[in-house]
Short mmCIF file of C-alpha atoms in Angstrom, two decimals:
data_model
loop_
_atom_site.label_atom_id
_atom_site.label_comp_id
_atom_site.label_asym_id
_atom_site.label_seq_id
_atom_site.Cartn_x
_atom_site.Cartn_y
_atom_site.Cartn_z
CA MET G 10 16.12 -40.11 107.11
CA SER G 11 17.42 -43.60 106.44
CA LYS G 12 15.08 -46.19 104.94
CA GLU G 13 13.65 -48.58 107.42
CA PRO G 14 13.81 -52.34 106.72
CA ALA G 15 10.46 -54.13 106.49
CA ARG G 16 10.77 -55.88 109.86
CA HIS G 17 9.77 -53.82 112.79
CA GLY G 18 7.13 -53.38 115.45
CA PRO G 19 3.65 -51.97 115.14
CA LEU G 20 2.70 -48.28 115.06
CA ILE G 21 -0.43 -46.85 116.71
CA ILE G 22 -1.20 -43.42 115.25
CA ILE G 23 -3.86 -41.60 117.26
CA GLY G 24 -5.89 -38.51 116.25
CA GLY G 25 -5.72 -36.95 119.75
CA HIS G 26 -8.04 -36.96 122.75
CA GLU G 27 -8.11 -40.77 123.07
CA ASP G 28 -10.54 -41.96 125.71
CA LYS G 29 -8.81 -42.31 129.14
CA GLU G 30 -11.79 -43.07 131.30
CA GLY G 31 -14.34 -45.20 129.46
CA ASP G 32 -13.67 -48.24 127.34
CA LYS G 33 -10.17 -47.00 126.55
CA ILE G 34 -10.11 -48.98 123.34
CA ILE G 35 -7.04 -47.27 122.03
CA LEU G 36 -4.99 -47.37 125.21
CA LYS G 37 -5.94 -51.04 125.50
CA ALA G 38 -4.50 -51.66 122.08
CA VAL G 39 -1.30 -49.99 123.25
CA ALA G 40 -1.29 -52.02 126.53
CA GLU G 41 -1.84 -55.31 124.67
CA ARG G 42 1.21 -54.72 122.46
CA VAL G 43 3.42 -53.66 125.41
CA ASN G 44 2.33 -56.86 127.12
CA GLY G 45 3.44 -56.06 130.65
CA GLY G 46 6.73 -54.53 129.60
CA ARG G 47 8.01 -50.97 130.05
CA LEU G 48 6.27 -48.17 128.23
CA VAL G 49 8.05 -44.88 127.83
CA LEU G 50 5.89 -41.77 127.72
CA ALA G 51 7.74 -39.31 125.55
CA THR G 52 6.34 -35.88 126.43
CA ILE G 53 8.90 -34.03 124.23
CA ALA G 54 6.25 -32.32 122.10
CA SER G 55 5.00 -30.29 125.06
CA ARG G 56 6.55 -27.23 126.60
CA GLU G 57 4.76 -27.92 129.84
CA PRO G 58 4.56 -31.64 130.30
CA GLU G 59 3.53 -31.46 133.95
CA GLY G 60 0.58 -33.70 134.65
CA TYR G 61 0.92 -35.93 131.53
CA LEU G 62 2.62 -38.77 133.40
CA ASP G 63 0.05 -38.80 136.23
CA SER G 64 -2.86 -38.74 133.79
CA TYR G 65 -1.47 -41.56 131.62
CA ARG G 66 -0.45 -43.61 134.74
CA LYS G 67 -4.03 -43.50 135.97
CA ALA G 68 -5.32 -44.52 132.60
CA PHE G 69 -2.74 -47.26 131.88
CA ALA G 70 -2.38 -48.89 135.27
CA PRO G 71 -5.71 -50.75 135.25
CA LEU G 72 -4.73 -52.02 131.76
CA GLY G 73 -1.62 -53.69 133.13
CA VAL G 74 0.89 -51.10 132.05
CA THR G 75 2.58 -50.60 135.49
CA ASP G 76 6.09 -49.63 134.30
CA LEU G 77 5.29 -46.31 132.69
CA VAL G 78 8.23 -43.87 132.76
CA GLU G 79 8.61 -40.38 131.34
CA LEU G 80 11.12 -39.24 128.77
CA TYR G 81 11.50 -35.48 128.45
CA VAL G 82 14.28 -33.41 126.91
CA GLU G 83 14.67 -29.72 127.58
CA ASP G 84 17.11 -29.22 124.73
CA ARG G 85 19.20 -31.22 122.19
CA ALA G 86 22.21 -31.43 124.49
CA GLU G 87 20.25 -33.65 126.82
CA THR G 88 19.76 -36.24 124.08
CA HIS G 89 23.33 -37.44 124.69
CA ASP G 90 22.67 -37.73 128.43
CA GLU G 91 23.24 -41.37 129.61
CA ALA G 92 20.57 -41.04 132.25
CA LYS G 93 18.02 -39.96 129.60
CA LEU G 94 19.03 -42.79 127.37
CA ALA G 95 18.78 -45.29 130.19
CA VAL G 96 15.02 -44.57 130.47
CA LEU G 97 14.65 -46.38 127.12
CA ASP G 98 16.64 -49.47 128.24
CA GLY G 99 14.59 -52.58 127.70
CA ALA G 100 11.44 -50.63 126.81
CA ALA G 101 8.67 -52.61 125.07
CA GLY G 102 7.25 -49.41 123.54
CA VAL G 103 7.34 -45.56 123.32
CA PHE G 104 4.23 -43.41 123.41
CA PHE G 105 4.55 -39.80 122.10
CA SER G 106 2.06 -37.47 123.69
CA GLY G 107 0.76 -34.26 122.16
CA GLY G 108 1.99 -30.73 121.81
CA ASP G 109 4.03 -29.33 118.91
CA GLN G 110 5.31 -31.88 116.37
CA LEU G 111 8.25 -29.56 115.48
CA ARG G 112 9.48 -29.84 119.10
CA ILE G 113 9.83 -33.62 118.67
CA SER G 114 11.63 -33.50 115.37
CA SER G 115 13.89 -30.60 116.31
CA GLN G 116 14.77 -31.90 119.82
CA ILE G 117 15.47 -35.48 119.02
CA GLY G 118 15.90 -35.74 115.24
CA ASP G 119 19.19 -37.40 114.41
CA THR G 120 20.23 -37.75 118.04
CA PRO G 121 21.15 -40.84 120.15
CA ILE G 122 17.68 -40.75 121.59
CA GLU G 123 16.00 -41.01 118.23
CA ALA G 124 18.46 -43.79 117.33
CA ARG G 125 17.57 -45.71 120.50
CA ILE G 126 13.79 -45.35 119.83
CA ARG G 127 14.25 -46.70 116.28
CA GLU G 128 16.24 -49.63 117.76
CA ILE G 129 13.29 -50.48 120.02
CA TRP G 130 10.96 -50.40 117.04
CA ARG G 131 13.24 -52.40 114.76
CA ALA G 132 13.43 -55.07 117.45
CA GLY G 133 9.68 -55.40 117.39
CA GLY G 134 8.72 -52.79 119.98
CA LEU G 135 5.63 -50.59 119.76
CA LEU G 136 5.75 -46.92 118.75
CA ALA G 137 2.54 -44.98 119.43
CA GLY G 138 1.75 -41.28 119.20
CA THR G 139 -1.23 -39.01 119.70
CA SER G 140 -1.92 -35.64 118.16
CA ALA G 141 1.51 -34.10 117.49
CA GLY G 142 2.97 -37.46 118.30
CA ALA G 143 0.94 -38.89 115.38
CA SER G 144 1.93 -36.26 112.89
CA VAL G 145 5.62 -36.74 113.52
CA MET G 146 5.54 -40.36 112.33
CA SER G 147 5.42 -39.50 108.64
CA ASP G 148 8.40 -38.61 106.32
CA THR G 149 6.95 -35.20 105.70
CA MET G 150 4.70 -33.86 108.35
CA MET G 151 2.19 -31.08 108.42
CA VAL G 152 3.25 -28.45 110.94
CA ARG G 153 0.78 -25.78 110.46
CA GLY G 154 -1.68 -24.55 107.88
CA PRO G 155 -5.13 -23.22 108.69
CA SER G 156 -7.97 -25.56 109.70
CA ASP G 157 -11.52 -24.77 108.70
CA GLU G 158 -10.86 -23.31 105.36
CA THR G 159 -10.22 -24.37 101.85
CA HIS G 160 -6.61 -24.69 100.98
CA ARG G 161 -4.87 -21.85 99.23
CA ILE G 162 -1.79 -22.76 97.23
CA GLY G 163 1.20 -21.78 99.38
CA ASP G 164 -0.51 -21.84 102.73
CA LEU G 165 0.92 -25.15 103.83
CA ASP G 166 3.94 -25.65 105.99
CA LEU G 167 5.60 -29.02 105.80
CA ALA G 168 8.69 -30.30 107.66
CA PRO G 169 10.62 -33.53 107.84
CA GLY G 170 9.13 -36.00 110.33
CA LEU G 171 10.69 -39.08 111.87
CA GLY G 172 9.88 -41.12 108.73
CA LEU G 173 8.43 -44.18 110.41
CA VAL G 174 5.68 -44.56 107.85
CA ARG G 175 6.44 -43.99 104.21
CA ASP G 176 4.31 -42.34 101.54
CA MET G 177 1.80 -41.21 104.03
CA ILE G 178 1.05 -37.78 105.49
CA ILE G 179 -0.89 -37.79 108.73
CA ASP G 180 -3.25 -35.19 110.10
CA GLN G 181 -5.03 -35.39 113.45
CA HIS G 182 -8.07 -33.93 115.22
CA PHE G 183 -9.36 -34.32 111.68
CA ALA G 184 -13.09 -33.93 111.49
CA GLU G 185 -13.11 -31.91 114.74
CA ARG G 186 -10.88 -29.22 113.34
CA GLY G 187 -12.21 -29.34 109.77
CA ARG G 188 -8.82 -30.16 108.19
CA ILE G 189 -9.89 -31.73 104.93
CA GLY G 190 -8.73 -28.60 103.05
CA ARG G 191 -5.19 -28.66 104.33
CA LEU G 192 -4.81 -32.44 103.80
CA LEU G 193 -6.00 -32.06 100.17
CA GLY G 194 -3.43 -29.38 99.78
CA ALA G 195 -0.64 -31.64 101.05
CA VAL G 196 -1.50 -34.57 98.80
CA ALA G 197 -2.06 -32.30 95.79
CA GLN G 198 1.63 -31.53 95.89
CA SER G 199 2.62 -35.18 95.90
CA PRO G 200 -0.04 -37.66 94.76
CA ARG G 201 2.21 -40.62 95.56
CA VAL G 202 1.66 -39.79 99.23
CA LEU G 203 -1.55 -40.92 100.85
CA GLY G 204 -3.36 -38.39 103.00
CA VAL G 205 -4.49 -39.96 106.26
CA GLY G 206 -6.75 -37.82 108.51
CA VAL G 207 -7.40 -39.33 111.91
CA ASP G 208 -10.35 -38.15 114.04
CA GLU G 209 -10.08 -37.69 117.83
CA ASP G 210 -10.38 -40.93 119.87
CA THR G 211 -9.52 -42.87 116.77
CA ALA G 212 -6.33 -44.58 115.65
CA VAL G 213 -4.74 -46.48 112.88
CA VAL G 214 -2.78 -49.54 113.91
CA VAL G 215 -0.02 -50.20 111.36
CA GLU G 216 1.18 -53.82 111.33
CA GLY G 217 3.16 -55.10 108.35
CA ASP G 218 1.89 -53.64 105.13
CA ALA G 219 -1.60 -52.77 106.35
CA PHE G 220 -3.43 -50.73 108.90
CA THR G 221 -6.59 -51.22 110.86
CA VAL G 222 -8.83 -48.53 112.30
CA ILE G 223 -9.87 -48.58 115.98
CA GLY G 224 -11.81 -46.10 118.15
CA SER G 225 -14.96 -44.07 117.93
CA GLY G 226 -14.42 -41.74 114.93
CA ALA G 227 -13.25 -42.18 111.36
CA VAL G 228 -10.07 -42.19 109.41
CA TYR G 229 -10.17 -40.35 106.03
CA VAL G 230 -7.82 -41.71 103.36
CA ILE G 231 -7.24 -39.33 100.50
CA ASP G 232 -5.66 -40.86 97.39
CA ALA G 233 -4.71 -38.30 94.76
CA GLU G 234 -3.34 -40.85 92.24
CA SER G 235 -6.79 -40.77 90.56
CA VAL G 236 -6.70 -36.97 90.15
CA THR G 237 -7.32 -35.90 86.56
CA ALA G 238 -6.62 -32.16 86.90
CA SER G 239 -5.33 -29.77 89.46
CA ASN G 240 -4.11 -26.18 89.57
CA ILE G 241 -1.39 -26.82 92.16
CA THR G 242 1.50 -26.03 89.81
CA GLU G 243 0.02 -23.24 87.78
CA ALA G 244 -1.82 -21.25 90.36
CA ARG G 245 -0.49 -18.33 92.38
CA THR G 246 0.04 -18.69 96.09
CA ASN G 247 -3.18 -16.98 97.09
CA ASP G 248 -5.34 -18.99 94.67
CA THR G 249 -7.78 -21.57 95.93
CA LEU G 250 -6.87 -25.17 95.32
CA SER G 251 -8.69 -27.01 92.55
CA MET G 252 -8.54 -30.77 92.12
CA PHE G 253 -10.75 -33.15 90.06
CA ASP G 254 -11.43 -36.79 90.81
CA VAL G 255 -9.86 -37.26 94.22
CA ARG G 256 -10.61 -40.71 95.69
CA MET G 257 -11.56 -40.78 99.35
CA HIS G 258 -12.26 -43.57 101.79
CA VAL G 259 -14.03 -42.97 105.07
CA LEU G 260 -12.94 -45.81 107.38
CA ALA G 261 -14.59 -46.69 110.65
CA SER G 262 -13.51 -49.11 113.38
CA GLY G 263 -12.72 -52.58 111.85
CA ASP G 264 -12.01 -51.15 108.41
CA GLY G 265 -8.45 -50.92 107.19
CA LEU G 266 -6.13 -50.21 104.30
CA ASP G 267 -3.76 -52.44 102.41
CA LEU G 268 -0.76 -50.15 102.09
CA THR G 269 0.68 -51.98 99.07
CA THR G 270 -2.45 -51.81 96.89
CA ARG G 271 -3.91 -48.73 98.59
CA ARG G 272 -7.28 -50.54 98.71
CA PRO G 273 -9.58 -50.26 101.71
CA THR G 274 -10.60 -53.44 103.56
CA GLY G 275 -13.54 -53.86 105.88
CA PRO G 276 -15.81 -56.30 107.65
CA SER G 277 -18.18 -56.36 104.70
CA VAL G 278 -15.59 -56.25 101.97
CA SER G 279 -13.03 -58.87 100.88
CA ARG G 280 -9.32 -57.98 100.95
CA ALA G 281 -9.18 -58.09 97.24
CA GLY G 282 -11.25 -54.92 97.31
CA MET M 27 -42.83 -30.75 94.79
CA SER M 28 -43.77 -30.62 91.09
CA LYS M 29 -41.14 -31.24 88.50
CA GLU M 30 -39.79 -28.13 86.87
CA PRO M 31 -39.58 -27.87 83.13
CA ALA M 32 -36.11 -27.42 81.66
CA ARG M 33 -36.59 -23.73 80.75
CA HIS M 34 -36.15 -21.35 83.63
CA GLY M 35 -33.80 -18.64 84.93
CA PRO M 36 -30.48 -19.01 86.63
CA LEU M 37 -29.82 -19.95 90.20
CA ILE M 38 -27.07 -18.44 92.31
CA ILE M 39 -26.35 -20.62 95.35
CA ILE M 40 -24.06 -18.91 97.87
CA GLY M 41 -22.22 -20.50 100.83
CA GLY M 42 -22.90 -17.55 103.19
CA HIS M 43 -20.84 -14.40 104.09
CA GLU M 44 -20.54 -13.17 100.48
CA ASP M 45 -18.33 -10.14 100.26
CA LYS M 46 -20.43 -6.92 100.54
CA GLU M 47 -17.61 -4.37 100.61
CA GLY M 48 -14.69 -5.39 98.43
CA ASP M 49 -14.93 -6.75 94.84
CA LYS M 50 -18.43 -8.06 95.56
CA ILE M 51 -17.92 -10.68 92.85
CA ILE M 52 -20.97 -12.67 93.86
CA LEU M 53 -23.34 -9.76 94.32
CA LYS M 54 -22.11 -8.45 90.96
CA ALA M 55 -23.16 -11.75 89.38
CA VAL M 56 -26.60 -11.26 90.92
CA ALA M 57 -26.83 -7.63 89.74
CA GLU M 58 -25.80 -8.53 86.20
CA ARG M 59 -28.61 -11.08 85.92
CA VAL M 60 -31.21 -8.74 87.42
CA ASN M 61 -30.01 -6.16 84.90
CA GLY M 62 -31.55 -3.06 86.41
CA GLY M 63 -34.90 -4.76 87.26
CA ARG M 64 -36.48 -5.25 90.63
CA LEU M 65 -34.74 -7.60 93.09
CA VAL M 66 -36.79 -8.96 95.99
CA LEU M 67 -34.86 -9.59 99.14
CA ALA M 68 -36.70 -12.46 100.84
CA THR M 69 -35.66 -12.36 104.51
CA ILE M 70 -38.07 -15.14 105.49
CA ALA M 71 -35.34 -17.39 106.92
CA SER M 72 -34.61 -14.97 109.70
CA ARG M 73 -36.58 -14.37 112.89
CA GLU M 74 -35.06 -10.94 113.21
CA PRO M 75 -34.66 -9.56 109.70
CA GLU M 76 -34.01 -5.98 110.85
CA GLY M 77 -31.01 -4.48 109.16
CA TYR M 78 -30.79 -6.97 106.26
CA LEU M 79 -32.47 -4.67 103.77
CA ASP M 80 -30.22 -1.69 104.68
CA SER M 81 -27.11 -3.77 104.48
CA TYR M 82 -27.97 -5.30 101.04
CA ARG M 83 -29.19 -1.85 99.75
CA LYS M 84 -25.80 -0.37 100.56
CA ALA M 85 -24.04 -3.31 98.85
CA PHE M 86 -26.26 -3.58 95.78
CA ALA M 87 -26.94 0.13 94.96
CA PRO M 88 -23.45 0.81 93.49
CA LEU M 89 -23.91 -2.31 91.33
CA GLY M 90 -27.04 -0.81 89.68
CA VAL M 91 -29.66 -2.72 91.79
CA THR M 92 -31.73 0.34 92.84
CA ASP M 93 -35.12 -1.34 93.10
CA LEU M 94 -34.44 -3.68 96.09
CA VAL M 95 -37.55 -4.47 98.11
CA GLU M 96 -38.04 -6.75 101.10
CA LEU M 97 -40.36 -9.72 101.38
CA TYR M 98 -41.00 -10.98 104.87
CA VAL M 99 -43.74 -13.18 106.17
CA GLU M 100 -44.51 -13.49 109.87
CA ASP M 101 -46.69 -16.57 109.40
CA ARG M 102 -48.21 -18.73 106.68
CA ALA M 103 -51.56 -16.75 106.72
CA GLU M 104 -49.66 -13.77 105.29
CA THR M 105 -48.68 -15.69 102.21
CA HIS M 106 -52.18 -15.11 100.84
CA ASP M 107 -51.91 -11.38 101.52
CA GLU M 108 -52.28 -9.48 98.21
CA ALA M 109 -49.96 -6.69 99.42
CA LYS M 110 -47.23 -9.24 100.14
CA LEU M 111 -47.76 -10.86 96.68
CA ALA M 112 -47.59 -7.46 95.00
CA VAL M 113 -43.98 -7.01 96.16
CA LEU M 114 -43.16 -9.82 93.69
CA ASP M 115 -44.92 -8.19 90.73
CA GLY M 116 -42.60 -7.70 87.84
CA ALA M 117 -39.55 -8.79 89.87
CA ALA M 118 -36.45 -9.74 87.86
CA GLY M 119 -35.19 -11.86 90.68
CA VAL M 120 -35.49 -13.06 94.29
CA PHE M 121 -32.59 -13.22 96.76
CA PHE M 122 -33.11 -15.41 99.88
CA SER M 123 -30.96 -14.21 102.82
CA GLY M 124 -29.76 -16.45 105.65
CA GLY M 125 -31.30 -17.73 108.87
CA ASP M 126 -33.08 -21.06 109.24
CA GLN M 127 -33.90 -23.00 106.08
CA LEU M 128 -36.86 -24.65 107.81
CA ARG M 129 -38.45 -21.21 108.23
CA ILE M 130 -38.41 -20.69 104.46
CA SER M 131 -39.87 -24.07 103.63
CA SER M 132 -42.43 -24.09 106.47
CA GLN M 133 -43.61 -20.53 105.97
CA ILE M 134 -43.94 -20.34 102.16
CA GLY M 135 -43.88 -24.05 100.95
CA ASP M 136 -46.97 -24.73 98.82
CA THR M 137 -48.37 -21.24 99.23
CA PRO M 138 -49.20 -18.54 96.66
CA ILE M 139 -45.90 -16.77 97.48
CA GLU M 140 -43.92 -19.83 96.59
CA ALA M 141 -45.98 -20.20 93.40
CA ARG M 142 -45.30 -16.58 92.39
CA ILE M 143 -41.56 -17.03 93.01
CA ARG M 144 -41.53 -20.09 90.80
CA GLU M 145 -43.36 -18.18 88.13
CA ILE M 146 -40.67 -15.50 88.18
CA TRP M 147 -38.04 -18.19 87.80
CA ARG M 148 -39.91 -20.12 85.07
CA ALA M 149 -40.15 -16.86 83.18
CA GLY M 150 -36.38 -16.53 83.18
CA GLY M 151 -35.92 -14.56 86.42
CA LEU M 152 -33.03 -15.16 88.81
CA LEU M 153 -33.33 -17.00 92.10
CA ALA M 154 -30.40 -16.53 94.46
CA GLY M 155 -29.89 -17.63 98.04
CA THR M 156 -27.15 -17.43 100.66
CA SER M 157 -26.56 -19.74 103.62
CA ALA M 158 -30.06 -21.01 104.66
CA GLY M 159 -31.28 -19.50 101.41
CA ALA M 160 -28.84 -21.71 99.52
CA SER M 161 -29.79 -24.98 101.37
CA VAL M 162 -33.48 -24.53 100.69
CA MET M 163 -33.00 -24.80 96.90
CA SER M 164 -32.56 -28.52 96.84
CA ASP M 165 -35.26 -31.22 96.83
CA THR M 166 -34.06 -32.58 100.08
CA MET M 167 -32.26 -30.19 102.31
CA MET M 168 -29.98 -30.57 105.27
CA VAL M 169 -31.52 -28.91 108.31
CA ARG M 170 -29.18 -29.81 111.07
CA GLY M 171 -26.58 -32.39 111.89
CA PRO M 172 -23.38 -31.64 113.71
CA SER M 173 -20.52 -29.88 112.00
CA ASP M 174 -16.93 -30.66 112.88
CA GLU M 175 -17.37 -34.41 113.47
CA THR M 176 -17.52 -37.55 111.51
CA HIS M 177 -21.01 -38.63 110.57
CA ARG M 178 -22.74 -41.13 112.74
CA ILE M 179 -25.55 -43.11 111.05
CA GLY M 180 -28.83 -41.61 112.19
CA ASP M 181 -27.45 -38.16 113.15
CA LEU M 182 -28.75 -36.40 110.08
CA ASP M 183 -31.92 -34.40 109.75
CA LEU M 184 -33.21 -33.90 106.25
CA ALA M 185 -36.40 -32.09 105.18
CA PRO M 186 -38.08 -31.27 101.85
CA GLY M 187 -36.66 -28.08 100.27
CA LEU M 188 -38.08 -25.97 97.44
CA GLY M 189 -36.85 -28.41 94.83
CA LEU M 190 -35.35 -25.89 92.45
CA VAL M 191 -32.27 -28.04 91.82
CA ARG M 192 -32.73 -31.79 91.38
CA ASP M 193 -30.47 -34.59 92.51
CA MET M 194 -28.25 -32.29 94.52
CA ILE M 195 -28.01 -31.65 98.25
CA ILE M 196 -26.43 -28.35 99.18
CA ASP M 197 -24.46 -27.52 102.32
CA GLN M 198 -22.99 -24.08 103.05
CA HIS M 199 -20.34 -22.49 105.26
CA PHE M 200 -18.64 -25.65 104.11
CA ALA M 201 -14.91 -25.63 104.93
CA GLU M 202 -15.45 -23.00 107.55
CA ARG M 203 -17.70 -25.25 109.65
CA GLY M 204 -15.97 -28.56 108.82
CA ARG M 205 -19.12 -30.04 107.26
CA ILE M 206 -17.60 -32.82 105.13
CA GLY M 207 -18.82 -35.47 107.57
CA ARG M 208 -22.46 -34.51 107.42
CA LEU M 209 -22.47 -34.07 103.63
CA LEU M 210 -20.91 -37.50 103.24
CA GLY M 211 -23.66 -38.86 105.47
CA ALA M 212 -26.34 -37.30 103.31
CA VAL M 213 -25.03 -38.65 99.98
CA ALA M 214 -24.37 -42.11 101.54
CA GLN M 215 -28.12 -42.48 101.91
CA SER M 216 -28.76 -41.68 98.28
CA PRO M 217 -25.87 -41.95 95.90
CA ARG M 218 -27.90 -40.61 93.00
CA VAL M 219 -27.82 -37.23 94.72
CA LEU M 220 -24.71 -35.10 94.36
CA GLY M 221 -23.34 -33.51 97.50
CA VAL M 222 -22.38 -29.90 96.88
CA GLY M 223 -20.56 -28.09 99.74
CA VAL M 224 -20.17 -24.36 99.18
CA ASP M 225 -17.58 -22.34 101.14
CA GLU M 226 -18.30 -18.88 102.45
CA ASP M 227 -17.95 -16.02 99.89
CA THR M 228 -18.31 -18.65 97.12
CA ALA M 229 -21.23 -19.56 94.91
CA VAL M 230 -22.36 -21.88 92.20
CA VAL M 231 -24.14 -20.27 89.27
CA VAL M 232 -26.54 -22.81 87.71
CA GLU M 233 -27.45 -22.08 84.14
CA GLY M 234 -28.99 -24.77 81.98
CA ASP M 235 -27.48 -28.15 82.78
CA ALA M 236 -24.22 -26.92 84.26
CA PHE M 237 -22.88 -24.76 87.03
CA THR M 238 -19.84 -22.52 87.35
CA VAL M 239 -18.06 -21.58 90.55
CA ILE M 240 -17.42 -17.90 91.44
CA GLY M 241 -15.97 -16.32 94.59
CA SER M 242 -12.93 -16.71 96.83
CA GLY M 243 -13.38 -20.21 98.27
CA ALA M 244 -14.07 -23.66 96.86
CA VAL M 245 -17.03 -25.85 96.08
CA TYR M 246 -16.70 -29.57 97.08
CA VAL M 247 -18.64 -31.98 94.91
CA ILE M 248 -19.13 -35.37 96.47
CA ASP M 249 -20.18 -38.15 94.07
CA ALA M 250 -21.09 -41.38 95.78
CA GLU M 251 -21.96 -43.29 92.58
CA SER M 252 -18.45 -44.68 92.61
CA VAL M 253 -18.76 -46.03 96.18
CA THR M 254 -17.86 -49.70 96.40
CA ALA M 255 -18.90 -50.37 100.01
CA SER M 256 -20.67 -48.52 102.83
CA ASN M 257 -22.12 -49.46 106.20
CA ILE M 258 -25.06 -47.02 105.82
CA THR M 259 -27.76 -49.71 105.77
CA GLU M 260 -26.33 -52.25 108.17
CA ALA M 261 -24.88 -50.10 110.93
CA ARG M 262 -26.73 -48.98 114.06
CA THR M 263 -27.57 -45.35 114.47
CA ASN M 264 -24.61 -44.55 116.73
CA ASP M 265 -22.09 -46.22 114.46
CA THR M 266 -19.54 -44.18 112.50
CA LEU M 267 -20.08 -43.96 108.76
CA SER M 268 -17.82 -46.01 106.55
CA MET M 269 -17.65 -45.52 102.76
CA PHE M 270 -15.06 -46.71 100.25
CA ASP M 271 -14.19 -45.02 96.95
CA VAL M 272 -16.06 -41.76 97.19
CA ARG M 273 -15.20 -39.45 94.30
CA MET M 274 -14.61 -35.82 95.21
CA HIS M 275 -13.96 -32.68 93.16
CA VAL M 276 -12.60 -29.52 94.71
CA LEU M 277 -13.66 -26.68 92.44
CA ALA M 278 -12.31 -23.12 92.50
CA SER M 279 -13.49 -20.02 90.74
CA GLY M 280 -13.79 -20.71 86.97
CA ASP M 281 -14.29 -24.40 87.42
CA GLY M 282 -17.73 -25.95 86.94
CA LEU M 283 -19.75 -29.13 86.71
CA ASP M 284 -21.75 -30.58 83.85
CA LEU M 285 -24.85 -31.73 85.67
CA THR M 286 -25.79 -34.29 83.03
CA THR M 287 -22.48 -36.13 82.99
CA ARG M 288 -21.46 -35.14 86.53
CA ARG M 289 -18.03 -34.28 85.16
CA PRO M 290 -16.04 -31.28 86.35
CA THR M 291 -14.98 -28.67 83.90
CA GLY M 292 -12.26 -26.05 84.33
CA PRO M 293 -10.01 -23.52 82.65
CA SER M 294 -7.36 -26.17 82.19
CA VAL M 295 -9.63 -29.03 81.32
CA SER M 296 -11.88 -29.55 78.26
CA ARG M 297 -15.61 -29.91 78.82
CA ALA M 298 -15.42 -33.53 77.75
CA GLY M 299 -13.59 -34.07 81.05
#
């Protein structure tokens, strides 16, 4: 993946199951940034995207997003289709819905559609994604690996993502599916990369070199730079992961992270951390 | 609870579902410390303890624990019963099986049975407990609180435990039930107390001022002394917990913790940490 320049639009990375009927805090944040323009609902992650467009139309319309159109691709050949590409013309943002993150990267990775989506973002447009659509935003994405158990060396499957956020690996449905073990496993392999676990109905809004948390749950940031010992390289693949001195931040709505210093920020804490 | 003197027997604190048919690493560790003596299976945590004795007899007999007897109390009045107390005579150890930790503390707390169990321990005997029997060993124990979600201030229910380990709060079935959120909530309230989350088929063996991990999963140690900011005191009860700079150790079999310095120890790391 080519390196992105520093100037681009915001990212809204959602942990899945964002509220569509109540306060809709996360969808509101999307709507504000689209600001009355066209929003493209990319349902590529799903094998059966029927119903997604209706559901999001109902949720978004009262928030002023009235030009919501669907982008779906059955196979890679379609990514060259001018009619498909035209859906993206003049879009103010793209919203990736859930499903299987490998479908997104394998169907549109390195295609004209991906290029067009990047152009929208580079020009200041919004990219948002929920669940699988969240995972796919990192350089290296988690594609499977058991939830609800402690990581065993060798259990993890990683794949290249779209590379919109650097040095960050994203996991979603985080507390709900007990995924701390697999995220620890991912960052153990590469302590330079921050682990970011996003709960359901919770999102990180990345703008410039910082993100802010919105929504009802928490975002767990796992920073392995502080780790003093780990068995990740010595252990056999069925061994249980061991790591000493992991630093973790539990961030709630209003908190955030300075991506340059990796320091958390919050209502009660100064930016200097 | 009265303070325990420093001299006493070991504790084996098990996260539930210890292997009873394969290598039986944890039950072996129990058997070794009982060393051919009587082991009392305290099934007090369960409302329906039928079958527990049979199951543990089958598992323990090949390991040399042939004098395995059951201790059950229907209600507190029975804790003064001489016949019940006699079950504990000359026991080399007591093993608390699973169920509801509140049943243990409410049925035997501050009774002659609890006093007799402490005597056994003070004289160097073993106390072991699995699942609810593990939770009850701390001063303050977790009795409920949702798994699989991020902690909300005010969600947590704590109750006095037997107070065999100090400054430690224990949670079990840890990775399997996604309990990181509730353990973080517990230590946020009292950073002096270490959070210790024990996976299934995994145990901490406390001997002197240190513990060692055995079994197939991991033990998560959450140390909130390093925390630089938290909303635990300001937030309303339905707010999501926020905490910056939590220190966490993920310990696998062979790793341990020095309880005086709170530093992890492991095969690849010197005790000095």
